[in-house]
């Protein structure tokens, strides 16, 4: 008889909800019964309201139960052996509507594979992208990535193929691949999920990028708040070295590629690519003026590709399945899939990977199931702390870089934070300015000083002090920050502030600015 196999996630989200305690309870029950069970620790499937979600291997495929508490285990144990009925039984994970409706392209293996096993990675399609990349060669890889339409998932949506070509064309003996795993946006966790659930995918993507541009060294820059991701990635890098995926002559090719993890203390601005490079080099993270672009003069003054985790983790599947398979998915100029991360006051909190084009209303009301509190949805902030607040009237906006920009918003790294009707939007606007003042790197005046003045002006508006004049002042201040800031921290803070003011003027103690000025 086959040894029973049970899958327990060890993703930070599942751990926070008691996954380790559940594993211990399973081991205790196993020992009590004198059984020998194979417990595999995976990443998360991303259905966080069901975590810890425990799965058991059966003849019909995996059967999931969740959310499981340690106290549930005694009564559930027999079912964890046979996949039978139980109030916590969820059935086949792939049939759970939240998962069934997704297009899992980049996250295809997340929550499924033994995240520390390169053999399991390969058994689930891993390294097929690298094999094809090595057969295509540098120019062929860049052509394929360009053709796929992949745009950076860190926020700016810059075409990855162009970035790689620029670095490839820059003459230098040493070039670098830097993975931006800082993931500072509120409500986002896609990068962490990949690092904790499918680390070899990121390593493979970075190795392909290295071959494409002629870089022999890569860095993963992440934050100290991601200790589990750091541990999983470190072990995966060691395994990749042992098995020839990293080091000299990767995959039996003439290309060398090495990887190192660098950990920052966790400053929002250190996610900005030039600030990140300063921090990676051991300096205080401060934004550099551009040009020169990192593609010409990046880490340690050498040509460098800086890409987000999801951009790089999408590369192996693009190479394996072909650029067309990726390009065929999507909407407008936003090709492929986006890991939408539902957070805040939402019923079904989790990662939903879908082709671009799904509307905000579908994401929040249908996929997310509305608010967790059961109260009406009032506002949704998309794209992190610098993203706009959208009211229900804008719920027909498709998830697409251009569609959001046309409505003075951004999709950023795909974070969607939901608020119910108890939210105070003037407080949210104030928070945006306050956040900027705390996180500002201090290099330019509109951001460093403007954000502090912004907090004061909003306070005066809310108190009703010379309201009409202060509303005009706030708009002028936002305009100055937008146009005069060196980077998008100061430059984009007007998005949350002005969207709150425009769509929810009643929270600022009166009618909107246009009416107040008239
Ligand atoms: C204030 C600020 C914070 C940022 N934080 C992140 C971050 O946490 N992760 C990220 O990938 N990109 C972040 N970015 C965007 C990066 O500067 C850069 O565009 C990105 O790493 C490029 O990779 P991509 O082309 O793959 O998106 C941030 C930008 C700004 C202005
Ligand atoms: S906008 Fe703010 S964070 Fe960006 S360079 Fe200026 S001071 Fe630094």
mmCIF file of N, CA and C in Angstrom, residues 129-131 133 141 145 164 203-213 250 257 315-316 319:
data_model
loop_
_atom_site.group_PDB
_atom_site.id
_atom_site.type_symbol
_atom_site.label_atom_id
_atom_site.label_comp_id
_atom_site.label_asym_id
_atom_site.label_seq_id
_atom_site.Cartn_x
_atom_site.Cartn_y
_atom_site.Cartn_z
ATOM 1 N N UNK A 129 11.556 25.878 -19.580
ATOM 2 C CA UNK A 129 11.811 27.220 -20.111
ATOM 3 C C UNK A 129 13.300 27.462 -20.308
ATOM 4 N N UNK A 130 14.106 27.052 -19.325
ATOM 5 C CA UNK A 130 15.553 27.240 -19.432
ATOM 6 C C UNK A 130 16.105 26.400 -20.579
ATOM 7 N N UNK A 131 15.620 25.165 -20.688
ATOM 8 C CA UNK A 131 16.092 24.299 -21.787
ATOM 9 C C UNK A 131 15.847 24.989 -23.130
ATOM 10 N N UNK A 133 15.314 28.195 -23.628
ATOM 11 C CA UNK A 133 16.107 29.436 -23.679
ATOM 12 C C UNK A 133 17.527 29.141 -24.153
ATOM 13 N N UNK A 141 15.995 34.621 -27.054
ATOM 14 C CA UNK A 141 15.230 34.772 -25.798
ATOM 15 C C UNK A 141 14.590 36.162 -25.758
ATOM 16 N N UNK A 145 10.622 37.122 -25.483
ATOM 17 C CA UNK A 145 10.049 37.906 -24.371
ATOM 18 C C UNK A 145 9.382 39.168 -24.929
ATOM 19 N N UNK A 164 15.530 44.317 -21.374
ATOM 20 C CA UNK A 164 16.581 43.305 -21.537
ATOM 21 C C UNK A 164 17.477 43.638 -22.737
ATOM 22 N N UNK A 203 14.343 31.429 -9.625
ATOM 23 C CA UNK A 203 15.749 31.173 -9.962
ATOM 24 C C UNK A 203 15.874 30.907 -11.460
ATOM 25 N N UNK A 204 14.952 30.102 -11.996
ATOM 26 C CA UNK A 204 15.001 29.787 -13.431
ATOM 27 C C UNK A 204 14.806 31.060 -14.269
ATOM 28 N N UNK A 205 13.838 31.893 -13.866
ATOM 29 C CA UNK A 205 13.585 33.141 -14.594
ATOM 30 C C UNK A 205 14.792 34.048 -14.586
ATOM 31 N N UNK A 206 15.477 34.125 -13.436
ATOM 32 C CA UNK A 206 16.667 34.984 -13.342
ATOM 33 C C UNK A 206 17.826 34.416 -14.167
ATOM 34 N N UNK A 207 17.950 33.089 -14.160
ATOM 35 C CA UNK A 207 19.023 32.464 -14.954
ATOM 36 C C UNK A 207 18.788 32.729 -16.444
ATOM 37 N N UNK A 208 17.528 32.651 -16.871
ATOM 38 C CA UNK A 208 17.214 32.930 -18.289
ATOM 39 C C UNK A 208 17.542 34.390 -18.618
ATOM 40 N N UNK A 209 17.187 35.290 -17.695
ATOM 41 C CA UNK A 209 17.501 36.709 -17.910
ATOM 42 C C UNK A 209 19.009 36.906 -18.015
ATOM 43 N N UNK A 210 19.756 36.184 -17.174
ATOM 44 C CA UNK A 210 21.219 36.279 -17.194
ATOM 45 C C UNK A 210 21.782 35.851 -18.546
ATOM 46 N N UNK A 211 21.276 34.731 -19.043
ATOM 47 C CA UNK A 211 21.742 34.245 -20.353
ATOM 48 C C UNK A 211 21.392 35.276 -21.428
ATOM 49 N N UNK A 212 20.181 35.838 -21.330
ATOM 50 C CA UNK A 212 19.700 36.761 -22.372
ATOM 51 C C UNK A 212 20.562 38.019 -22.487
ATOM 52 N N UNK A 213 20.968 38.574 -21.349
ATOM 53 C CA UNK A 213 21.675 39.864 -21.402
ATOM 54 C C UNK A 213 23.184 39.732 -21.188
ATOM 55 N N UNK A 250 25.651 26.689 -16.421
ATOM 56 C CA UNK A 250 24.308 26.298 -15.965
ATOM 57 C C UNK A 250 23.609 25.392 -16.986
ATOM 58 N N UNK A 257 26.101 31.492 -14.085
ATOM 59 C CA UNK A 257 25.175 32.398 -13.381
ATOM 60 C C UNK A 257 25.113 32.055 -11.902
ATOM 61 N N UNK A 315 8.736 34.395 -16.782
ATOM 62 C CA UNK A 315 9.598 34.092 -17.932
ATOM 63 C C UNK A 315 9.702 32.593 -18.254
ATOM 64 N N UNK A 316 9.920 31.708 -17.249
ATOM 65 C CA UNK A 316 10.059 30.291 -17.609
ATOM 66 C C UNK A 316 8.852 29.745 -18.380
ATOM 67 N N UNK A 319 8.746 31.033 -21.971
ATOM 68 C CA UNK A 319 9.685 30.314 -22.845
ATOM 69 C C UNK A 319 9.198 28.892 -23.102
#
